Coordinates of C-alpha atoms and ligand atoms in Angstrom, one line a residue:
X113 CA 47.4 225.1 -53.1
X114 CA 50.1 227.0 -55.0
X115 CA 53.7 226.1 -54.5
X116 CA 56.7 227.8 -56.2
X117 CA 59.9 225.9 -56.9
X118 CA 62.8 228.3 -57.3
X119 CA 66.6 228.4 -57.2
X120 CA 68.6 229.9 -54.4
X121 CA 71.8 230.3 -56.4
X122 CA 73.0 230.9 -59.9
X123 CA 70.7 228.3 -61.5
X124 CA 71.3 224.6 -62.3
X125 CA 70.4 223.7 -58.8
X126 CA 68.3 220.7 -59.9
X127 CA 64.9 222.5 -60.0
X128 CA 63.8 220.4 -63.0
X129 CA 64.3 217.1 -61.2
X130 CA 62.5 218.3 -58.1
X131 CA 59.6 219.8 -60.1
X132 CA 59.2 216.6 -62.0
X133 CA 59.1 214.8 -58.7
X134 CA 56.6 217.2 -57.0
X135 CA 54.5 217.3 -60.2
X136 CA 53.3 213.8 -59.4
X137 CA 51.0 215.2 -56.8
X138 CA 50.0 218.3 -58.8
X139 CA 47.3 219.2 -61.2
X140 CA 49.1 222.1 -63.0
X141 CA 52.7 223.1 -63.6
X142 CA 53.6 226.6 -64.8
X143 CA 56.7 228.1 -66.2
X144 CA 56.6 231.7 -65.1
X145 CA 59.8 233.3 -66.5
X146 CA 62.8 232.8 -68.8
X147 CA 63.0 231.3 -72.2
X148 CA 65.0 228.8 -74.2
X149 CA 68.2 230.2 -72.7
X150 CA 68.6 227.6 -69.9
X151 CA 67.5 224.1 -69.4
X152 CA 66.4 221.6 -66.9
X153 CA 67.7 218.1 -67.1
X154 CA 65.2 215.4 -66.2
X155 CA 65.8 211.7 -66.0
X156 CA 62.8 209.4 -65.7
X157 CA 61.4 206.2 -67.0
X158 CA 61.0 207.8 -70.5
X159 CA 64.7 208.7 -70.8
X160 CA 66.9 211.8 -70.3
X161 CA 65.5 215.1 -71.5
X162 CA 66.8 218.7 -71.6
X163 CA 63.7 220.8 -71.1
X164 CA 64.1 224.5 -72.0
X165 CA 60.6 225.9 -72.2
X166 CA 58.3 223.0 -71.5
X167 CA 57.2 222.8 -67.9
X168 CA 58.6 219.9 -66.0
X169 CA 55.1 218.3 -65.5
X170 CA 55.1 217.4 -69.2
X171 CA 55.8 213.7 -68.5
X172 CA 52.6 213.3 -66.5
X173 CA 49.6 213.0 -68.9
X174 CA 47.1 214.2 -66.3
X175 CA 48.9 217.4 -65.6
X176 CA 48.2 220.6 -67.4
X177 CA 51.4 222.4 -68.3
X178 CA 51.4 226.1 -68.8
X179 CA 53.9 228.4 -70.4
X180 CA 53.0 231.6 -68.6
X181 CA 52.9 235.2 -69.7
X182 CA 56.3 235.9 -68.0
X183 CA 58.1 233.6 -70.5
X184 CA 60.1 234.5 -73.6
X185 CA 58.4 232.2 -76.1
X186 CA 60.9 230.8 -78.7
X187 CA 58.5 228.9 -80.9
X188 CA 61.1 227.1 -83.0
X189 CA 62.9 225.7 -80.1
X190 CA 59.6 224.8 -78.4
X191 CA 58.5 222.8 -81.4
X192 CA 61.7 220.8 -81.3
X193 CA 61.0 220.1 -77.6
X194 CA 57.5 219.1 -78.3
X195 CA 58.7 216.7 -81.1
X196 CA 61.2 215.1 -78.7
X197 CA 58.4 214.5 -76.1
X198 CA 56.0 213.2 -78.7
X199 CA 58.6 210.8 -80.2
X200 CA 59.1 209.4 -76.7
X201 CA 55.5 208.4 -76.8
X202 CA 54.4 210.8 -74.1
X203 CA 50.8 212.2 -74.1
X204 CA 50.8 215.7 -72.6
X205 CA 48.6 218.7 -72.0
X206 CA 50.1 222.1 -72.8
X207 CA 48.7 225.6 -72.7
X208 CA 50.5 228.7 -73.8
X209 CA 49.5 232.1 -72.4
X210 CA 47.9 234.4 -75.0
X211 CA 49.9 237.1 -73.2
X212 CA 53.3 235.4 -73.4
X213 CA 55.7 237.4 -75.7
X214 CA 57.2 235.9 -78.8
X215 CA 60.9 235.8 -79.4
X216 CA 61.7 237.3 -82.8
X217 CA 64.5 236.5 -85.2
X218 CA 66.3 239.8 -84.6
X219 CA 66.4 239.2 -80.8
X220 CA 68.9 236.3 -81.4
X221 CA 70.9 238.3 -83.9
X222 CA 71.1 241.4 -81.7
X223 CA 72.3 239.2 -78.8
X224 CA 75.1 237.7 -80.9
X225 CA 76.2 241.0 -82.4
X226 CA 76.1 242.8 -79.1
X227 CA 78.3 240.2 -77.5
X228 CA 80.7 240.5 -80.4
X229 CA 80.7 244.3 -80.0
X230 CA 81.5 244.1 -76.3
X231 CA 84.5 241.8 -77.0
X232 CA 86.3 241.0 -73.7
X233 CA 83.5 243.0 -71.8
X234 CA 80.8 240.5 -73.1
X235 CA 78.4 239.1 -70.5
X236 CA 78.8 235.5 -71.5
X237 CA 75.3 235.4 -72.9
X238 CA 73.8 232.1 -74.1
X239 CA 73.0 234.2 -77.3
X240 CA 69.4 233.1 -77.2
X241 CA 68.1 236.6 -77.6
X242 CA 66.8 237.1 -74.1
X243 CA 68.2 240.5 -73.3
X244 CA 67.0 242.1 -76.6
X245 CA 63.7 240.3 -76.1
X246 CA 63.1 241.8 -72.7
X247 CA 64.3 245.3 -73.9
X248 CA 61.5 245.2 -76.6
X249 CA 59.0 243.9 -74.1
X250 CA 59.5 246.7 -71.7
X251 CA 59.9 249.3 -74.5
X252 CA 56.3 248.1 -75.4
X253 CA 57.3 247.1 -79.0
X254 CA 57.3 243.4 -78.4
X255 CA 54.6 241.0 -79.6
X256 CA 52.2 239.1 -77.3
X257 CA 51.0 235.8 -78.6
X258 CA 47.5 237.0 -79.4
X259 CA 49.0 239.5 -81.8
X260 CA 50.1 236.7 -84.1
X261 CA 46.5 236.1 -84.9
X262 CA 45.7 239.7 -86.0
X263 CA 47.1 240.0 -89.5
X264 CA 46.7 243.8 -90.1
X265 CA 48.0 244.8 -86.7
X266 CA 50.9 242.3 -87.0
X267 CA 52.0 243.8 -90.4
X268 CA 51.7 247.3 -89.1
X269 CA 53.7 246.6 -86.0
X270 CA 56.4 244.7 -87.8
X271 CA 56.9 247.4 -90.3
X272 CA 57.4 250.0 -87.5
X273 CA 59.6 247.6 -85.5
X274 CA 62.0 246.7 -88.3
X275 CA 62.4 250.4 -89.3
X276 CA 64.1 250.8 -85.9
X277 CA 65.8 247.4 -85.8
X278 CA 67.3 247.9 -89.2
X279 CA 69.0 251.2 -88.2
X280 CA 70.7 249.3 -85.4
X281 CA 71.6 246.4 -87.6
X282 CA 73.0 248.6 -90.3
X283 CA 74.7 251.4 -88.5
X284 CA 75.7 249.9 -85.1
X285 CA 76.6 246.4 -86.2
X286 CA 77.2 246.8 -89.9
X287 CA 75.0 243.8 -90.6
X288 CA 72.4 243.0 -93.2
X289 CA 68.9 244.5 -92.7
X290 CA 65.8 242.4 -92.2
X291 CA 62.7 242.5 -94.5
X292 CA 59.7 242.8 -92.2
X293 CA 57.5 240.8 -94.6
X294 CA 59.9 237.8 -94.2
X295 CA 59.4 238.0 -90.5
X296 CA 55.6 238.2 -91.0
X297 CA 55.8 234.9 -93.0
X298 CA 57.8 233.3 -90.2
X299 CA 55.3 234.5 -87.6
X300 CA 52.3 233.2 -89.5
X301 CA 54.1 229.8 -89.4
X302 CA 54.5 230.2 -85.6
X303 CA 50.9 231.0 -85.3
X304 CA 49.9 227.8 -87.1
X305 CA 52.2 225.7 -84.8
X306 CA 50.9 227.0 -81.5
X307 CA 47.3 227.9 -82.2
X308 CA 45.9 224.8 -80.5
X309 CA 47.8 225.5 -77.3
X310 CA 46.9 229.2 -76.9
X311 CA 44.6 230.2 -74.0
X312 CA 43.8 232.7 -71.3
X313 CA 46.0 230.9 -68.8
X314 CA 45.6 233.5 -66.1
X315 CA 41.9 232.8 -66.1
X316 CA 42.5 229.1 -66.2
X317 CA 44.8 229.4 -63.1
X318 CA 42.4 231.7 -61.2
X319 CA 39.6 229.2 -61.8
X320 CA 41.9 226.3 -60.8
X321 CA 42.7 228.1 -57.5
X322 CA 38.9 228.4 -56.8
X323 CA 38.6 224.6 -57.4
X324 CA 41.5 223.9 -54.9
X325 CA 43.8 222.5 -57.5
X326 CA 47.4 221.9 -56.7
X327 CA 49.6 224.2 -58.8
X328 CA 53.4 224.3 -59.1
X329 CA 55.1 227.5 -60.4
X330 CA 58.5 226.6 -61.8
X331 CA 61.3 229.1 -62.0
X332 CA 64.4 229.2 -64.2
X333 CA 67.9 230.1 -63.0
X334 CA 68.1 231.4 -59.4
X335 CA 68.2 234.4 -57.1
X336 CA 71.7 235.4 -58.0
X337 CA 70.7 235.8 -61.6
X338 CA 67.7 237.9 -60.8
X339 CA 67.7 241.2 -62.7
X340 CA 67.4 243.4 -59.6
X341 CA 68.8 241.3 -56.8
X342 CA 71.4 239.2 -58.6
X343 CA 75.0 239.9 -59.6
X344 CA 74.0 242.8 -61.9
X345 CA 74.8 243.2 -64.8
X346 CA 75.8 239.5 -65.0
X347 CA 72.1 238.5 -64.6
X348 CA 69.3 237.3 -66.7
X349 CA 66.8 239.8 -68.0
X350 CA 63.7 238.6 -66.1
X351 CA 63.1 238.2 -62.4
X352 CA 63.9 234.7 -61.1
X353 CA 62.1 235.3 -57.7
X354 CA 59.0 233.6 -56.3
X355 CA 57.7 237.1 -55.9
X356 CA 57.6 237.4 -59.7
X357 CA 55.9 234.0 -60.0
X358 CA 52.5 235.6 -59.4
X359 CA 53.1 238.2 -62.1
X360 CA 54.6 235.7 -64.6
X361 CA 51.7 233.4 -64.3
X362 CA 48.8 235.8 -63.6
X363 CA 47.6 234.9 -60.1
X364 CA 47.3 236.9 -56.9
X365 CA 50.6 236.8 -54.9
X366 CA 49.0 235.8 -51.6
X367 CA 47.9 232.5 -53.2
X368 CA 51.6 231.2 -53.2
X369 CA 51.6 229.4 -49.9
X370 CA 54.8 227.3 -50.1
X371 CA 58.1 228.3 -51.6
X372 CA 60.5 225.4 -52.1
X373 CA 63.9 226.8 -52.7
X374 CA 66.5 224.5 -54.3
X375 CA 70.1 224.7 -53.5
X376 CA 73.0 222.5 -54.5
X377 CA 75.5 220.9 -52.1
X378 CA 78.3 222.8 -53.9
X379 CA 78.1 225.8 -56.3
X380 CA 78.1 226.2 -60.0
X381 CA 77.6 229.2 -62.3
X382 CA 77.7 229.9 -66.0
X383 CA 78.7 233.1 -67.7
X384 CA 80.7 236.0 -66.4
X385 CA 80.4 237.7 -63.0
X386 CA 81.8 237.5 -59.5
X387 CA 81.8 234.0 -57.8
X388 CA 83.4 234.3 -54.4
X389 CA 83.6 230.5 -53.6
X390 CA 84.8 229.5 -57.0
X391 CA 87.5 226.8 -57.1
X392 CA 90.3 228.5 -59.0
X393 CA 92.7 225.6 -59.2
X394 CA 91.9 224.0 -62.6
X395 CA 92.6 220.4 -61.5
X396 CA 90.5 220.7 -58.3
X397 CA 87.7 222.4 -60.3
X398 CA 87.7 219.7 -63.0
X399 CA 87.5 217.0 -60.4
X400 CA 84.2 218.5 -59.1
X401 CA 83.0 219.5 -62.5
X402 CA 83.2 216.0 -63.9
X403 CA 81.5 214.4 -60.9
X404 CA 78.7 217.0 -60.7
X405 CA 75.1 216.7 -61.9
X406 CA 74.3 213.5 -63.8
X407 CA 76.9 214.0 -66.5
X408 CA 79.2 216.6 -65.2
X409 CA 78.6 220.3 -64.8
X410 CA 78.2 221.2 -68.4
X411 CA 75.3 223.5 -69.6
X412 CA 72.0 221.7 -70.5
X413 CA 71.4 224.2 -73.3
X414 CA 74.9 225.2 -74.4
X415 CA 77.1 222.3 -73.3
X416 CA 79.7 224.8 -72.0
X417 CA 81.6 223.9 -68.9
X418 CA 80.1 225.5 -65.8
X419 CA 82.3 227.3 -63.3
X420 CA 82.3 225.4 -60.0
X421 CA 82.9 226.2 -56.3
X422 CA 82.2 225.1 -52.8
X423 CA 78.9 225.7 -51.1
X424 CA 78.5 229.4 -50.3
X425 CA 76.3 230.0 -47.2
X426 CA 76.3 233.8 -47.6
X427 CA 75.0 233.6 -51.2
X428 CA 72.6 230.8 -50.4
X429 CA 71.1 232.4 -47.3
X430 CA 70.6 235.6 -49.3
X431 CA 69.1 233.5 -52.1
X432 CA 66.7 231.7 -49.9
X433 CA 65.6 234.8 -48.0
X434 CA 64.9 236.8 -51.1
X435 CA 62.9 233.8 -52.5
X436 CA 61.0 233.8 -49.2
X437 CA 61.8 230.1 -48.9
X438 CA 59.4 228.2 -46.6
X439 CA 61.5 225.0 -47.1
X440 CA 64.7 224.1 -48.8
X441 CA 65.8 221.1 -50.9
X442 CA 69.5 220.3 -51.0
X443 CA 70.5 218.5 -54.2
X444 CA 73.6 216.7 -55.4
X445 CA 74.8 215.7 -51.9
X446 CA 76.1 212.4 -53.5
X447 CA 78.6 214.4 -55.7
X448 CA 80.7 215.4 -52.6
X449 CA 81.3 211.8 -51.5
X450 CA 84.9 211.8 -52.9
X451 CA 86.2 214.6 -50.6
X452 CA 88.2 214.0 -47.4
X453 CA 87.3 217.5 -46.2
X454 CA 84.6 219.7 -47.6
X455 CA 85.2 223.4 -47.6
X456 CA 82.2 225.6 -47.0
X457 CA 82.3 229.4 -47.6
X458 CA 80.7 231.0 -44.5
X459 CA 81.7 234.6 -44.9
X460 CA 83.4 237.1 -47.3
X461 CA 86.4 239.1 -46.5
X462 CA 86.3 242.5 -48.1
X463 CA 88.8 245.3 -47.4
X464 CA 89.8 243.7 -44.1
X465 CA 86.3 243.2 -42.8
X466 CA 84.3 240.0 -42.6
X467 CA 80.8 240.0 -44.1
X468 CA 78.0 237.5 -43.6
X469 CA 75.7 239.4 -45.9
X470 CA 75.7 239.4 -49.7
X471 CA 77.3 242.4 -51.4
X472 CA 77.1 244.4 -54.6
X473 CA 79.0 243.2 -57.7
X474 CA 82.1 245.4 -57.3
X475 CA 82.5 244.3 -53.7
X476 CA 82.0 240.7 -54.5
X477 CA 84.7 240.8 -57.1
X478 CA 87.1 242.1 -54.5
X479 CA 86.0 239.6 -51.7
X480 CA 87.8 236.5 -50.6
X481 CA 86.0 233.5 -49.3
X482 CA 86.3 232.5 -45.7
X483 CA 86.2 228.7 -45.6
X484 CA 85.3 226.3 -42.8
X485 CA 86.1 222.7 -43.4
X486 CA 83.7 219.9 -42.6
X487 CA 84.6 216.2 -42.5
X488 CA 83.8 214.2 -45.7
X489 CA 82.0 210.8 -45.5
X490 CA 84.0 209.2 -48.2
X491 CA 81.5 206.5 -49.3
X492 CA 78.7 206.3 -51.8
X493 CA 75.4 207.5 -50.5
X494 CA 73.4 206.6 -53.6
X495 CA 70.4 204.4 -53.0
X496 CA 69.9 205.7 -49.4
X497 CA 66.2 206.6 -48.9
X498 CA 66.1 207.4 -45.2
X499 CA 67.8 210.4 -43.6
X500 CA 68.9 208.4 -40.6
X501 CA 70.8 205.9 -42.9
X502 CA 73.1 208.7 -44.2
X503 CA 76.6 208.6 -42.7
X504 CA 77.0 210.9 -39.7
X505 CA 79.3 213.3 -41.6
X506 CA 76.7 213.7 -44.4
X507 CA 74.0 214.5 -41.9
X508 CA 76.4 217.0 -40.2
X509 CA 77.0 218.6 -43.5
X510 CA 73.2 218.9 -44.2
X511 CA 72.5 220.3 -40.7
X512 CA 75.4 222.8 -40.9
X513 CA 74.0 224.2 -44.2
X514 CA 70.4 224.2 -42.7
X515 CA 71.6 226.2 -39.7
X516 CA 73.5 228.7 -41.9
X517 CA 70.6 229.2 -44.3
X518 CA 68.1 229.4 -41.5
X519 CA 65.4 227.4 -43.3
X520 CA 64.4 223.8 -42.8
X521 CA 65.9 221.4 -45.3
X522 CA 62.9 219.1 -46.0
X523 CA 64.4 217.2 -48.9
X524 CA 67.9 215.9 -49.7
X525 CA 68.6 214.7 -53.2
X526 CA 71.3 212.0 -53.6
X527 CA 71.2 211.2 -57.3
X528 CA 69.8 212.5 -60.6
X529 CA 66.9 210.0 -60.9
X530 CA 63.4 210.7 -59.7
X531 CA 63.6 208.1 -56.9
X532 CA 66.9 209.5 -55.5
X533 CA 65.3 211.5 -52.8
X534 CA 65.3 211.6 -49.0
X535 CA 62.4 213.3 -47.2
X536 CA 63.1 214.7 -43.7
Ligands
LIG162 P1 67.9 223.1 -63.1 O1 68.0 224.0 -64.3 O2 67.9 223.8 -61.8 O3 66.8 222.1 -63.3 O4 69.3 222.3 -63.1 P2 70.0 221.5 -64.3 O5 69.1 220.5 -64.9 O6 70.6 222.4 -65.3 O7 71.2 220.9 -63.6 C1 71.1 220.0 -62.5 C2 71.9 218.7 -62.9 O8 72.0 218.0 -61.8 C3 71.2 217.9 -63.9 O9 72.1 217.2 -64.7 C4 70.4 216.9 -63.0 O10 70.2 215.6 -63.7 C5 71.4 216.7 -61.9 N1 70.9 216.4 -60.6 C6 69.8 216.8 -60.0 N2 69.7 216.4 -58.7 C7 70.8 215.6 -58.5 C8 71.4 214.9 -57.4 O11 70.9 214.9 -56.3 N3 72.6 214.3 -57.6 C9 73.2 214.3 -58.8 N4 74.4 213.6 -59.0 N5 72.7 215.0 -59.9 C10 71.6 215.6 -59.7

């Protein structure tokens, strides 16, 4: 059985926690897209971890964790993550797709220089090199992992690649050029670090499907950051949709039987772009920000404050529909316990008309949220394990969202720890 765990919103919905939880009953967990540019926070008996590239099944020693071909492999940052897992005394199994592409030093530099060049038109990139990486991948000049082990080919490719990169560095950005042999040395170091993990992971997964293994495909970010369907151009450079999970892991699409879509009880976003239900009052926003997540809404990778807003049913329904959600998990319900009334954005007003469907970026920028207010429950709901034990107002909130999204909410998360979960 193959299940995808993906985000309905802008990312940071709590996918890591839910994957860690669902991983308990799985044989394999796969990361199918993204790179070191975003992180999952996971809190379990070993401590608090910010995972960027390692799949969230890494804490379970009987699970095979796979970094799929759809990922942007940042070897240096992966080695740091592996060290943090090893030093917590965790035994793990990891495979890296021989077809994953390798993030190169110039990707990070070009990301930084381009954001500088764009000035106040910058995207708010995490500057981890993701956009230049995917540009190279689709321009077919990137490097797949297997190429690290072919010395002659590698040298030849790097020489050609840096001829072009250096023109950009020198003439567009006025920055120092890169010697391709230095990069060659770095990459040979990468090859040594990862060689024991490299495998034909698509074959491994196809065989695992034949053996009826349980496989989780773990997404990064959420629908609204998808390159095609998100708030373009304020998106990430790879698809965040379950539809891409088959491509990014190398399995047939029809094998994905269950799509668990994660949405948070309020909204948060990082980077630039339209955010219709954003709380614009700084005090009101800070109140929610500091209560959000497990340590406030601050980026797991960058530490930067996230923009926060109330729940947006228009964006979340769109997010869940594009993911093809078969079930929804609502996280961070506990965070809203302080509010007397909870505004929920149920429509957008644009040029005098009311919209219930998601719009293109220009229209979103010009849209105003239409809020309905639900009654708050004003008491702690942490520690509750049964749905019927939730206060009536909290249940009403969950059921209101469920009706608006149109997909069954099967899980409600009421705290950051693995055990803070209510199944319905
Ligand atoms: P991901 O990238 O989707 O995994 O999300 P992040 O890890 O970036 O952000 C989610 C944050 O919310 C993390 O700090 C989690 O520990 C935290 N979290 C997850 N579920 C809950 C929950 O139900 N309640 C609270 N308070 N925090 C949660």
